[in-house]
Amino acid sequence: MSVFFDHRAGTNTNSVHTDIQWHPTFALLAVATKIDDADNEAQGAVSLFFDEGEPVEEINIEKNCAPTTMSWHPTRKILSVGWENGDITLWNEHEHEGSCASDGHKAPVNILSWSSNGTRLISGDERGVMIAWRCDSKGQLHQLQNYQKRSSYTHCTFRPVPGGQDPFYNNYTALARAAVEGDETALDMFGTWNKSGMGNSLLSQPGQMYAAESLSCYIGSEDGVIFHIDEKLVLRECSNVETMIKAMLIYEAKNILVVVTTTMMLIQFSCAADGSLTELMKVKLSGKSSITCVVWTGPGLMATVAGEDVVRLWDLDKDNNFSLGGALDQINCLSYSASKRILAGGLVNGKIAMWQHRPGTFAQEHWIVLPTIDLSDSFIQIQWSPAHSLLAANNISDVVILNEQPISTSISVQSAVVQISPYHVQLETLDPPNILSIRTDVHIRGVCNSEDHVVLWNSKKIVVYEINEEKNFARLAGTFDIDSPLTAIYQQTIFTAETTTITARNFQGTIKQTMNLAEQEGIPISIDICGHYLVVATDNGFVKGWDISRRESRQYISPKNISESLPDTSLVTDVKVNCNGTKIAIQLKKVNEEPDSRLLIWYVEQDILLGYDFSAGQTIQPISDNGSADMDYEDLITGCFVNPDEKTGVEAAAVEQSNSEDVSRRYPKEVLWDPLDPRLLVVQASPLSVEINEKTHIKKPTPSGVFRTKSSAEKTPELDDRIVSLFATSDNGVLLHDSFPMEPGFYKLLGVSVPSFYFILQPEDIQKADGTVSTVSNGETTGETRTEGLKERVSAVTMRNFVGLEKSNLEVRQAMLDFAYHLTIGNLDEAFKAIKLIKSETVWENMAKMCVKTRRLDVAALCLGHMGHARGAQALRDCAHETELNARVAMLAIQLGMLEEAEQLYTSCGRYDLLNKLYQANNQWSKAIAVAERHDRIHLRSTYYNFARHCELSGDIGAAINGYEKSETHRFEVPRMLFENVQELEAYVIKSKDKKLLGWWAQYLESNGEMDSALQFYQAAEDIMSFVRIWCYCGRFDEAISIASNTNDRAACYHLARQLENQERFAEAVQFYGKAQAYTNATRICRANQLDSELISYAMYSTEDDMTICAHYYEETGSNWDKAIMLYHKAGQVGKALELAFEHQQFTALQHITSNLDDSVEPETLHTCAQFFLEHQQYSKAVDLLLLAKKYLEALDICIDKHISITEDLAEQISPDKDAEPEYKKVLFERIGECCMLQGAYHLATKKFTQAGNRVKAMRALLKSGDTEKIIFFAGVSRQKEIYVMAANYLQRLDWRKDPEIMKNIITFYTKGKALESLSGFYDACAQVEIDEYQNYEKALGALSEALKCMNKAKMQDVSTQEAKINFLKRRISLLKKFVQARRSYEEDTEEAMRQCMVLLEETDLDTGVRSGDIYGFMIEHYASTADFQKAYHLVQELKQRLPNASLAYYVNNTVLEQIKRNVGLDEPALDGAADTPGIDEEIEEDIPEDFGF
């Protein structure tokens, strides 16, 4: 709630004001003027004004032509002005004069638009010339690009920051970082940063946040063409709306360009990353005439006016619209304040209408009409300041600045003062109630009062009024001039804040005492007096206090720097001291001007900071001077909410959680101490989502035409203001006592004095009292007072604990307050001591109600006893079984008449069943039904039933019928209710079309003998049985047979069959018994009347007992044996069926029976059947029956003898049961395995041998399968030596030379199988392979070494054979070593190598270890390489003699042989190598890895 001060801007009277523009950040208004004064050389000028209409001095922006447009720089004090002659002037605060750019435009400039950070300016004129400019740090323009088009430009809108980035970073370190990196804009902003946010002069800079910037924009032309300029200054046409554009806006959240044309068309375009546009929607707007103004009023919400007395709002997201009325005259112009959520409209009758959006969605119901402001002139333009509570209005001849200020209020022990208008306050005496009006000529900026005086002041003057003893008029007691933003009164002394001094003065302004503040302490920003103590807070975060009870005030506490004690950078905004000066409450705000959710309390005596965080709903740990938690004072916060001796942990947690949830997500807006009790602190906690209040504004400048989306805080669920009471004591810290929602009719908390809270009424109520709020531009009669016709602005609300005790004495009030305090800390003994002398039943009732909030049921029981409330005490005992604490507390609230609290408690604990009962008990049926439908559906039908009973008793028959129907009890309850009115009942039955009701009504008519009517209703109810019953009763069997045959209704057919049987029409009776599925009755009649042909068809569907009877009947007749067998089989008597089949040679029936046999049949019977099939050579069927009889071996013998293939399924059937004897299982599994081996099913044989436990046989079967992978796996899991050896032997038969994995497995299996002799042989084979295939004697030597090791470790039975093998291996190794040594020494001494080779050739057993051909080849190649071809030729001849059958090419390269032949001059084929020998000239690749084990 606020008042508007109107200030006329001091402009030239002989001028026309063409435009007004607020600076986006500062309180500066630019006014463009066209001068009609012949004596003045200038024909146009631009003036700047402060928020109170005072002109900015030394401003000279004039030209000999009129200004056409102007635009402020978004962050700096730079104003761009376009003129009729095409010039552009930039006014800069540093130079206090404008610099002119005249080299670009030659026609009137009609658009000027800055980018979001002001680094780029776009200008355009009427001849189609558009220029992009760059603005440097000195405020000078530099032309970047010039564009030439045919049409005039009308609109320019810059695009939002790419990627949806929020350009405002919420800490000023980002700004400092950017300044250090060289950003000139950031450097300017950081240089004028004002951390306290208190600066308001022209040169002061509020806290700004460094922003990212988009340099691309859209341009609209007069002929409807839309252009796009990207960041590289490339201009291209995007779209054409084919008519003049009235407005062009950017919807940032959806990246949509919104265009409104003069023909009232609304067009939405989707903006691509490259700037191209895609049309999304095109609609025709409604209105009386053409649209005159378009503004954003929220995300996706656009407001328009078109010559009407309503504002039309268009929701682009939901594609709907609505209108705001209440203007009562035609609206000319609009302006919306996003920070205040207020839409203002200028009317033709000189008034300004306002609509405010309440927190929530932007639907029509969330907009309220505010009082109009009468300015007596028709305005063509109004504009809100984006960052301040300022509204400028332009009526061509005059400019008015409306400065909004929160209403000033003050309260003392006996009276309260409320500001009504800029020059009018109202004094209301609290007890007894009385109202006194005071009007003055002082422009009131603040008020304060004491018991006998009222002080009014502004920044220039203080006026003091004395209230006489009768308090029916006010007398001027003193006045003096002073510049003091803060004033307080104590008895006969007025305290004022003057820079760094607190001055005590009398009512005439004479100084009585001066209290100085140190320079580092700063300037006072808050002052408060309570009791005999005065405290002051400064802009540097210091808090200082004085005792003012004596003639000379004395400082009673040392100054404390609160800011340094905080762990963050929050700032002090306000302080409140309690009545004995021991505790000081401190309110904070964040650096970005947002309210801080913490309320700190300085415990002066302990010098510690405690508090409460309203965002989290919990107490704040003690804070020491270094900003950390004080662990030495931890006892202050231990047990603040609960006493373990009094409350259980679950109950305490429930109470604390409930209290925290009630006050969380809020911040302290108003803070007040009780004037008499130093413990009680009361707070008005407002939701954090509401950013706008009278003390703080979030200043976020945005580019023109762009609406930014809401912050995450604004999107939180809607909350209400709550009044929170706290206890602050030295023993128990800060305790949450109580909280309740503030009534919607209240504006704010004004004061507290036990037993009452005092509130200021909402502006709607004041509007009803005074009508239109008028602004006053001239002072009225000084000191005029008036008491007639005044309305109360202050409302008193009794505290919950003191209802009924409003007139009690001070002793009772103090006792109740002590009781509340001790109950809050859980000290039950002290709580009852405080009230032990109180006998009033009202007091006990209030204490019981207090227990509802504290959840203290034990205390409540005692209070109910003192009240004599037996019913309530019994109700508490009865609900003791409820597990939820809140459910039990809700029952207490119900007994005390606190129904709203009971609803909240039931809801909080989720006991919607009990909430439903509560609503029903209070006849709140709509709420009960709503709860049942949403949360308590298990009781939904009973709720509807109880509601119907209530309506029936109250005579509301229609509602009762509806309730019975929804409870699904209408088939009984409605006939009961309407039975006395037969006609109404019949009409209801017919209207309902309910089959059960129609059938019931038909029975009623039948009982009265109205057969024809009954038939009609039976037919409507589709009750075929009753329909047939009546036809049979009337003897009309043909009609009954026709109906039963057509419908096949079982009940009707059965009834008809009974009647036909009575009529001895047996064939027809059997037929209808069959349709009724009464097969027993049908077979009974068939047997009795020898209807054998029909008997079997019904007997097959009858019961087993009936089938047996019918089979016995066929058996007795001596015929139809197959039918008898079939029925016995169907009845489950398989033995009897088989007996008859064998006896009467019914083979077909036997085949059918055996196909359905299972193991439930006697084994002997199954064996007999198997023998039957064996005789008829049906071996597979015989095997199946033997398996059912569990004759597994016999079945297996048949499989072997008769060559029946054993499949996987058959093998599983032959397998014995799990509980069979182990020996039997082993034998059977082995037999199955052997059979599978004979049939070649090796995998299946392996499985069965494994099940038999014979893994060796399983391996043999697997070896026959040749499945190498499974053989390796089986050997690995079997872990038996014999199996390892078998697997290794198998793998040796494979091509292990080309598969290293097989070689590794061979070595592994031989090693694990302890078959060292076989392993030695394998290594020997490997060595031979290396020699024969690869001539790799080094590897062969390694393999033989491993073979020798294995042979040495082997334990052969024949020791002599083992010794012979060892010696043989040693000899081979010796020969290999000599050859390897010769080859190795070749590089060092070739002659020695040749000599060693010659020695080797003389060994008689050389070929057991080394192939002689390899030695000859080695020597031949050596001599060929040394050109000793004769020697080489000689060695070739020796080789041929020694190995006459060998191919020379196997040992010597063909190329070497050819070279020898050529050099010795021979041409004999004897030296030719084998031409068909592959790979002689190629190097053979080593397939065996070097690390295979040797």
PDB file of C-alpha atoms in Angstrom, residues 16 58-59 198 348 407 468 489 525 604 640 666 688-689 713 727 760 788 899 997 1009 1031 1105 1171 1204 1212 1218 1312 1382:
ATOM      1  CA  VAL A  16       5.005  20.858 -26.750  1.00  0.00           C
ATOM      2  CA  GLU A  58      24.259  22.111 -16.778  1.00  0.00           C
ATOM      3  CA  ILE A  59      22.287  20.192 -19.371  1.00  0.00           C
ATOM      4  CA  MET A 198      21.922   3.551  -0.936  1.00  0.00           C
ATOM      5  CA  VAL A 348      -8.948  10.839 -21.685  1.00  0.00           C
ATOM      6  CA  ILE A 407       2.626   4.714   3.375  1.00  0.00           C
ATOM      7  CA  ASN A 468      -4.348  16.805  24.297  1.00  0.00           C
ATOM      8  CA  ILE A 489      10.778  10.383  19.304  1.00  0.00           C
ATOM      9  CA  ILE A 525      20.208   3.725   7.649  1.00  0.00           C
ATOM     10  CA  VAL A 604      24.052  -8.126  23.609  1.00  0.00           C
ATOM     11  CA  CYS A 640      15.054 -25.518  21.925  1.00  0.00           C
ATOM     12  CA  ARG A 666       9.597 -16.876   3.253  1.00  0.00           C
ATOM     13  CA  LEU A 688      10.222 -15.276  -1.210  1.00  0.00           C
ATOM     14  CA  SER A 689       8.503 -15.466  -4.622  1.00  0.00           C
ATOM     15  CA  ALA A 713      11.850 -17.987  -7.393  1.00  0.00           C
ATOM     16  CA  PHE A 727      10.656 -16.424  21.827  1.00  0.00           C
ATOM     17  CA  ILE A 760      -3.056  -1.990   8.527  1.00  0.00           C
ATOM     18  CA  GLU A 788     -16.212  13.073  11.664  1.00  0.00           C
ATOM     19  CA  LEU A 899     -12.551 -26.843  12.970  1.00  0.00           C
ATOM     20  CA  LEU A 997     -35.491 -52.002 -10.753  1.00  0.00           C
ATOM     21  CA  GLY A1009     -52.319 -59.578 -10.577  1.00  0.00           C
ATOM     22  CA  TRP A1031     -46.496 -67.776 -20.198  1.00  0.00           C
ATOM     23  CA  ASP A1105     -21.230 -89.922 -11.391  1.00  0.00           C
ATOM     24  CA  GLN A1171       2.087-105.780 -24.283  1.00  0.00           C
ATOM     25  CA  ILE A1204      13.869 -97.007 -31.864  1.00  0.00           C
ATOM     26  CA  GLU A1212      14.617 -87.589 -20.378  1.00  0.00           C
ATOM     27  CA  LYS A1218      15.331 -88.171  -8.497  1.00  0.00           C
ATOM     28  CA  LYS A1312      47.604 -82.029 -15.393  1.00  0.00           C
ATOM     29  CA  ALA A1382      78.419 -73.624 -35.358  1.00  0.00           C
TER      30      ALA A1382
END
